């Protein structure tokens, strides 16, 4: 990714979070989702505003130093997995249950908090809380 693409991607991160927050808020107001989903997405988007940029930068750095033959090999592995029966079933489930997929994504966003806490204070200390 060139510098312009890198900075464009980096600049677009906050607006994606705000757009998602506004979309989900509208869905809550119209009764499509409940208060639990609204609170989950609000928390996840707030955390994401803080973590998206560092993760984006780290991902770009790793991509920049990863040799092309490894990227090509990983792409081929992903293509092979995508064609399996289990992957097809998972993709069908995702299409049929978009709100559940959103919840899982928001949960992954929120998992950054305990992960950062564990990294900062040590895993055993974190588990004792």
Steps between C-alpha positions, in 0.01 A plus 500: 500500500642840405521791742179657366311172536643449847398846623163477327432169675613642832282811462192294414506295823321743735225579251426127459448472876279809515297382201448158659402660830245723329360211294459278807350786699241546227427126508454523879264797468291315242478192723711270279752436778474508877682695769756220544608521136504879520725497806727232351554689176546831679772358721666318212502809281644710784781248552547474125553874471803456726636174359429505126794725411770305690370169362482642148857626523623170643321305225652718229846461655469122511371495144791715383761262640326174407659343190272462197534120491356479853212732409431289191512178702261638763266616225498152347431343839210741555359419156520129578322545833233718343396217272443246778154390606553636852598843366198505270272417795665773708456754222134404464451542877664842482266609222194373686603651837656841436418637847676206667805568284493865605485392866801275451692783335411740780605237754835467325542879516430496873743209558783748452442634852577179694778413254669836558451464873656153494795623295558795730469325836577140418252223422486341845449829676218587259325165551499547877283813478 
